[in-house]
mmCIF file of C-alpha atoms in Angstrom:
data_model
loop_
_atom_site.group_PDB
_atom_site.id
_atom_site.type_symbol
_atom_site.label_atom_id
_atom_site.label_comp_id
_atom_site.label_asym_id
_atom_site.label_seq_id
_atom_site.Cartn_x
_atom_site.Cartn_y
_atom_site.Cartn_z
ATOM 1 C CA UNK A 1 -153.830 198.344 -26.279
ATOM 2 C CA UNK A 2 -154.325 196.490 -23.059
ATOM 3 C CA UNK A 3 -157.560 196.764 -22.858
ATOM 4 C CA UNK A 4 -158.090 195.799 -26.304
ATOM 5 C CA UNK A 5 -155.523 192.670 -25.469
ATOM 6 C CA UNK A 6 -157.401 191.624 -22.652
ATOM 7 C CA UNK A 7 -161.343 192.490 -24.088
ATOM 8 C CA UNK A 8 -160.065 189.847 -26.520
ATOM 9 C CA UNK A 9 -159.014 187.555 -24.247
ATOM 10 C CA UNK A 10 -161.602 188.183 -21.814
ATOM 11 C CA UNK A 11 -164.012 186.772 -24.933
ATOM 12 C CA UNK A 12 -161.869 183.520 -25.600
ATOM 13 C CA UNK A 13 -162.102 182.333 -22.026
ATOM 14 C CA UNK A 14 -165.434 182.906 -21.207
ATOM 15 C CA UNK A 15 -166.105 180.843 -24.718
ATOM 16 C CA UNK A 16 -164.303 178.561 -23.748
ATOM 17 C CA UNK A 17 -165.221 178.500 -20.396
ATOM 18 C CA UNK A 18 -168.284 177.663 -21.685
ATOM 19 C CA UNK A 19 -168.731 174.920 -24.138
ATOM 20 C CA UNK A 20 -165.490 173.238 -23.596
ATOM 21 C CA UNK A 21 -161.794 173.137 -25.051
ATOM 22 C CA UNK A 22 -162.887 170.922 -27.917
ATOM 23 C CA UNK A 23 -165.583 173.319 -29.589
ATOM 24 C CA UNK A 24 -164.933 176.614 -27.533
ATOM 25 C CA UNK A 25 -161.411 176.998 -29.420
ATOM 26 C CA UNK A 26 -162.602 177.383 -33.233
ATOM 27 C CA UNK A 27 -165.765 179.288 -31.859
ATOM 28 C CA UNK A 28 -163.279 181.282 -29.684
ATOM 29 C CA UNK A 29 -161.101 181.536 -32.944
ATOM 30 C CA UNK A 30 -164.089 183.140 -34.867
ATOM 31 C CA UNK A 31 -165.309 185.612 -31.894
ATOM 32 C CA UNK A 32 -161.771 187.280 -31.725
ATOM 33 C CA UNK A 33 -161.543 187.360 -34.879
ATOM 34 C CA UNK A 34 -164.723 189.181 -35.436
ATOM 35 C CA UNK A 35 -163.557 191.096 -32.505
ATOM 36 C CA UNK A 36 -160.343 192.268 -33.856
ATOM 37 C CA UNK A 37 -161.419 193.561 -36.951
ATOM 38 C CA UNK A 38 -164.347 196.041 -35.611
ATOM 39 C CA UNK A 39 -160.510 197.022 -33.890
ATOM 40 C CA UNK A 40 -158.679 196.811 -37.143
ATOM 41 C CA UNK A 41 -161.837 199.063 -39.775
ATOM 42 C CA UNK A 42 -161.346 202.350 -37.641
ATOM 43 C CA UNK A 43 -157.776 202.239 -38.319
ATOM 44 C CA UNK A 44 -157.949 201.383 -42.176
ATOM 45 C CA UNK A 45 -161.237 204.288 -42.696
ATOM 46 C CA UNK A 46 -160.823 206.270 -40.356
ATOM 47 C CA UNK A 47 -159.591 208.768 -42.498
ATOM 48 C CA UNK A 48 -161.706 208.928 -45.208
ATOM 49 C CA UNK A 49 -164.231 208.760 -42.541
ATOM 50 C CA UNK A 50 -163.301 212.136 -41.855
ATOM 51 C CA UNK A 51 -162.168 213.178 -45.483
ATOM 52 C CA UNK A 52 -165.592 212.426 -46.956
ATOM 53 C CA UNK A 53 -167.860 213.634 -43.951
ATOM 54 C CA UNK A 54 -165.209 216.023 -41.463
ATOM 55 C CA UNK A 55 -165.137 216.913 -38.218
ATOM 56 C CA UNK A 56 -166.917 214.336 -37.520
ATOM 57 C CA UNK A 57 -165.097 211.284 -37.556
ATOM 58 C CA UNK A 58 -161.538 213.389 -37.059
ATOM 59 C CA UNK A 59 -160.692 211.143 -33.745
ATOM 60 C CA UNK A 60 -160.764 208.090 -35.649
ATOM 61 C CA UNK A 61 -158.082 209.779 -38.115
ATOM 62 C CA UNK A 62 -155.763 210.920 -34.738
ATOM 63 C CA UNK A 63 -155.732 208.110 -33.554
ATOM 64 C CA UNK A 64 -155.113 205.300 -36.523
ATOM 65 C CA UNK A 65 -151.825 204.084 -35.098
ATOM 66 C CA UNK A 66 -152.923 203.073 -31.592
ATOM 67 C CA UNK A 67 -155.698 201.406 -33.118
ATOM 68 C CA UNK A 68 -153.490 199.031 -35.001
ATOM 69 C CA UNK A 69 -151.657 198.884 -31.790
ATOM 70 C CA UNK A 70 -154.740 197.730 -30.590
ATOM 71 C CA UNK A 71 -155.347 195.758 -33.088
ATOM 72 C CA UNK A 72 -152.073 194.058 -32.912
ATOM 73 C CA UNK A 73 -152.735 193.413 -29.147
ATOM 74 C CA UNK A 74 -156.283 191.921 -29.789
ATOM 75 C CA UNK A 75 -155.133 189.794 -32.715
ATOM 76 C CA UNK A 76 -152.191 187.891 -30.209
ATOM 77 C CA UNK A 77 -155.055 186.179 -29.005
ATOM 78 C CA UNK A 78 -156.128 184.695 -32.205
ATOM 79 C CA UNK A 79 -153.096 183.645 -32.110
ATOM 80 C CA UNK A 80 -152.682 181.845 -29.187
ATOM 81 C CA UNK A 81 -155.936 180.371 -30.444
ATOM 82 C CA UNK A 82 -154.634 179.407 -32.978
ATOM 83 C CA UNK A 83 -151.624 177.703 -31.633
ATOM 84 C CA UNK A 84 -153.908 176.360 -29.086
ATOM 85 C CA UNK A 85 -155.778 174.447 -32.020
ATOM 86 C CA UNK A 86 -152.644 172.607 -33.987
ATOM 87 C CA UNK A 87 -151.389 171.750 -29.956
ATOM 88 C CA UNK A 88 -155.243 170.131 -29.698
ATOM 89 C CA UNK A 89 -154.106 168.307 -33.209
ATOM 90 C CA UNK A 90 -156.886 170.304 -35.174
ATOM 91 C CA UNK A 91 -154.164 172.275 -36.823
ATOM 92 C CA UNK A 92 -154.910 174.540 -40.129
ATOM 93 C CA UNK A 93 -153.911 173.807 -43.512
ATOM 94 C CA UNK A 94 -150.415 175.270 -44.776
ATOM 95 C CA UNK A 95 -152.867 177.583 -47.236
ATOM 96 C CA UNK A 96 -154.461 178.780 -43.959
ATOM 97 C CA UNK A 97 -151.009 179.475 -42.543
ATOM 98 C CA UNK A 98 -149.524 181.125 -45.334
ATOM 99 C CA UNK A 99 -152.362 183.410 -46.292
ATOM 100 C CA UNK A 100 -153.638 184.897 -42.496
ATOM 101 C CA UNK A 101 -149.706 184.136 -41.388
ATOM 102 C CA UNK A 102 -148.521 186.863 -44.094
ATOM 103 C CA UNK A 103 -151.530 188.974 -42.856
ATOM 104 C CA UNK A 104 -150.768 188.525 -38.793
ATOM 105 C CA UNK A 105 -146.839 188.993 -40.503
ATOM 106 C CA UNK A 106 -148.044 192.729 -42.010
ATOM 107 C CA UNK A 107 -149.974 193.457 -38.542
ATOM 108 C CA UNK A 108 -147.028 193.595 -36.202
ATOM 109 C CA UNK A 109 -144.642 194.929 -38.879
ATOM 110 C CA UNK A 110 -146.499 197.636 -39.120
ATOM 111 C CA UNK A 111 -146.924 198.146 -35.141
ATOM 112 C CA UNK A 112 -142.798 198.021 -35.684
ATOM 113 C CA UNK A 113 -142.470 200.494 -38.068
ATOM 114 C CA UNK A 114 -144.996 202.875 -36.155
ATOM 115 C CA UNK A 115 -142.135 203.784 -33.813
ATOM 116 C CA UNK A 116 -140.708 206.845 -33.990
ATOM 117 C CA UNK A 117 -136.674 205.592 -34.764
ATOM 118 C CA UNK A 118 -137.875 202.850 -36.697
ATOM 119 C CA UNK A 119 -140.077 205.556 -39.015
ATOM 120 C CA UNK A 120 -137.069 207.559 -39.220
ATOM 121 C CA UNK A 121 -134.963 204.876 -40.602
ATOM 122 C CA UNK A 122 -137.760 204.039 -42.921
ATOM 123 C CA UNK A 123 -138.008 206.876 -45.781
ATOM 124 C CA UNK A 124 -140.980 208.549 -45.688
ATOM 125 C CA UNK A 125 -142.240 207.452 -49.856
ATOM 126 C CA UNK A 126 -141.520 203.899 -48.380
ATOM 127 C CA UNK A 127 -143.677 203.569 -45.477
ATOM 128 C CA UNK A 128 -146.205 205.302 -47.282
ATOM 129 C CA UNK A 129 -146.056 202.113 -49.459
ATOM 130 C CA UNK A 130 -145.732 199.475 -46.975
ATOM 131 C CA UNK A 131 -148.327 200.802 -44.845
ATOM 132 C CA UNK A 132 -151.111 200.848 -47.549
ATOM 133 C CA UNK A 133 -149.952 197.226 -49.405
ATOM 134 C CA UNK A 134 -149.801 196.298 -45.648
ATOM 135 C CA UNK A 135 -153.365 196.899 -44.563
ATOM 136 C CA UNK A 136 -155.280 196.321 -47.865
ATOM 137 C CA UNK A 137 -153.377 192.602 -47.720
ATOM 138 C CA UNK A 138 -155.067 192.852 -43.888
ATOM 139 C CA UNK A 139 -158.415 193.944 -45.461
ATOM 140 C CA UNK A 140 -158.537 190.999 -47.591
ATOM 141 C CA UNK A 141 -157.191 188.475 -45.580
ATOM 142 C CA UNK A 142 -160.370 189.394 -43.329
ATOM 143 C CA UNK A 143 -162.370 189.591 -46.720
ATOM 144 C CA UNK A 144 -160.675 185.951 -47.549
ATOM 145 C CA UNK A 145 -162.826 184.788 -44.199
ATOM 146 C CA UNK A 146 -165.705 186.343 -44.339
ATOM 147 C CA UNK A 147 -166.893 185.519 -48.150
ATOM 148 C CA UNK A 148 -166.941 181.346 -47.202
ATOM 149 C CA UNK A 149 -169.778 181.950 -45.406
ATOM 150 C CA UNK A 150 -173.264 179.580 -47.185
ATOM 151 C CA UNK A 151 -176.568 181.325 -48.039
ATOM 152 C CA UNK A 152 -178.658 179.611 -46.788
ATOM 153 C CA UNK A 153 -178.026 179.377 -43.273
ATOM 154 C CA UNK A 154 -179.664 182.882 -41.889
ATOM 155 C CA UNK A 155 -176.992 182.596 -38.443
ATOM 156 C CA UNK A 156 -174.585 182.274 -40.818
ATOM 157 C CA UNK A 157 -175.920 184.852 -42.770
ATOM 158 C CA UNK A 158 -176.252 187.111 -39.792
ATOM 159 C CA UNK A 159 -172.452 185.996 -38.544
ATOM 160 C CA UNK A 160 -170.898 186.605 -41.686
ATOM 161 C CA UNK A 161 -172.996 188.820 -43.894
ATOM 162 C CA UNK A 162 -172.494 192.546 -41.349
ATOM 163 C CA UNK A 163 -168.824 192.289 -41.186
ATOM 164 C CA UNK A 164 -168.134 191.075 -45.443
ATOM 165 C CA UNK A 165 -170.274 194.303 -45.533
ATOM 166 C CA UNK A 166 -168.011 196.738 -43.503
ATOM 167 C CA UNK A 167 -164.937 194.761 -45.282
ATOM 168 C CA UNK A 168 -165.738 195.976 -49.333
ATOM 169 C CA UNK A 169 -167.551 199.302 -47.620
ATOM 170 C CA UNK A 170 -164.024 200.568 -46.163
ATOM 171 C CA UNK A 171 -161.613 200.707 -50.026
ATOM 172 C CA UNK A 172 -164.556 202.376 -51.183
ATOM 173 C CA UNK A 173 -164.792 204.621 -48.746
ATOM 174 C CA UNK A 174 -161.140 205.337 -49.648
ATOM 175 C CA UNK A 175 -161.476 205.627 -53.803
ATOM 176 C CA UNK A 176 -163.588 207.651 -52.409
ATOM 177 C CA UNK A 177 -161.759 210.130 -50.579
ATOM 178 C CA UNK A 178 -158.402 210.030 -53.156
ATOM 179 C CA UNK A 179 -161.494 211.269 -55.662
ATOM 180 C CA UNK A 180 -162.318 214.561 -53.926
ATOM 181 C CA UNK A 181 -159.058 214.532 -52.540
ATOM 182 C CA UNK A 182 -157.665 214.050 -56.878
ATOM 183 C CA UNK A 183 -159.227 217.424 -59.009
ATOM 184 C CA UNK A 184 -157.398 219.798 -55.080
ATOM 185 C CA UNK A 185 -154.164 218.114 -56.277
ATOM 186 C CA UNK A 186 -154.031 218.639 -59.241
ATOM 187 C CA UNK A 187 -154.815 222.172 -59.550
ATOM 188 C CA UNK A 188 -152.420 222.546 -57.256
ATOM 189 C CA UNK A 189 -149.428 221.037 -59.274
ATOM 190 C CA UNK A 190 -150.565 223.067 -62.464
ATOM 191 C CA UNK A 191 -151.141 226.028 -60.654
ATOM 192 C CA UNK A 192 -146.961 225.351 -58.849
ATOM 193 C CA UNK A 193 -145.889 224.276 -62.859
ATOM 194 C CA UNK A 194 -146.701 227.868 -63.559
ATOM 195 C CA UNK A 195 -145.382 229.474 -61.241
ATOM 196 C CA UNK A 196 -142.230 227.703 -62.182
ATOM 197 C CA UNK A 197 -142.400 228.877 -65.560
ATOM 198 C CA UNK A 198 -143.906 232.270 -64.823
ATOM 199 C CA UNK A 199 -140.410 232.551 -62.137
ATOM 200 C CA UNK A 200 -138.415 231.543 -65.513
ATOM 201 C CA UNK A 201 -139.422 233.951 -67.565
#
C-alpha cells in the first residue's frame, strides 16, 4: 500500500512540477488513473489467470487482497488530484462524479470489508456478491474512460488502447475460468445427489 501510494504521488508531483498546475493536473489525472488500473487489473483477473494457466499465476490469486488495498492507496492520490481540479475551478461534471464516485466508493467499501472483523460480520454469500458487483463496476468505470479515445489520433490510441484491451480481456478470462470449473461443479453436485438418494434407499 505504501509503495503504491508513493509511486502514484511521485508520478503526480513530478508531472505537475514539470508541466505546471493548469496542465499538469490533467496529465497527472490520466497518468495516476493508468497506474491505479495496472494495480487493479491483477487483483481483478489474478484468480482467473491462476485457474486457466496454473501455478505461474498463483501468487496473483494469493495476493489479490494486497493488490486491492494497493489499488485503493494509489487511487487516493488520483482523488486528491480531482480535489485540486475542483479548487482551481475546473470541476468535472455531475455525471463524472456520480459514475466514478460510485467506483471510488466501491473501492473503499471493499478495502473496509477486507478486514477480518468486517468479513466475519458479513455472511460469506453476501461478501461474494458485494465483491463481484464492486469489482465489475470498478472495471466498468475504467472502461468508460479508456473507451473514449479518438480513433483518428495515433498518440491517443496508443495511450488508451492497451488499457481498454486489458479491461475487455479481464471479464473474458473470468468467464473462461468459470466455464472450466462449471462442468466439475455440476458433476460433483450430481454425485452428491446420487449419494444422498443411495443413502436414503
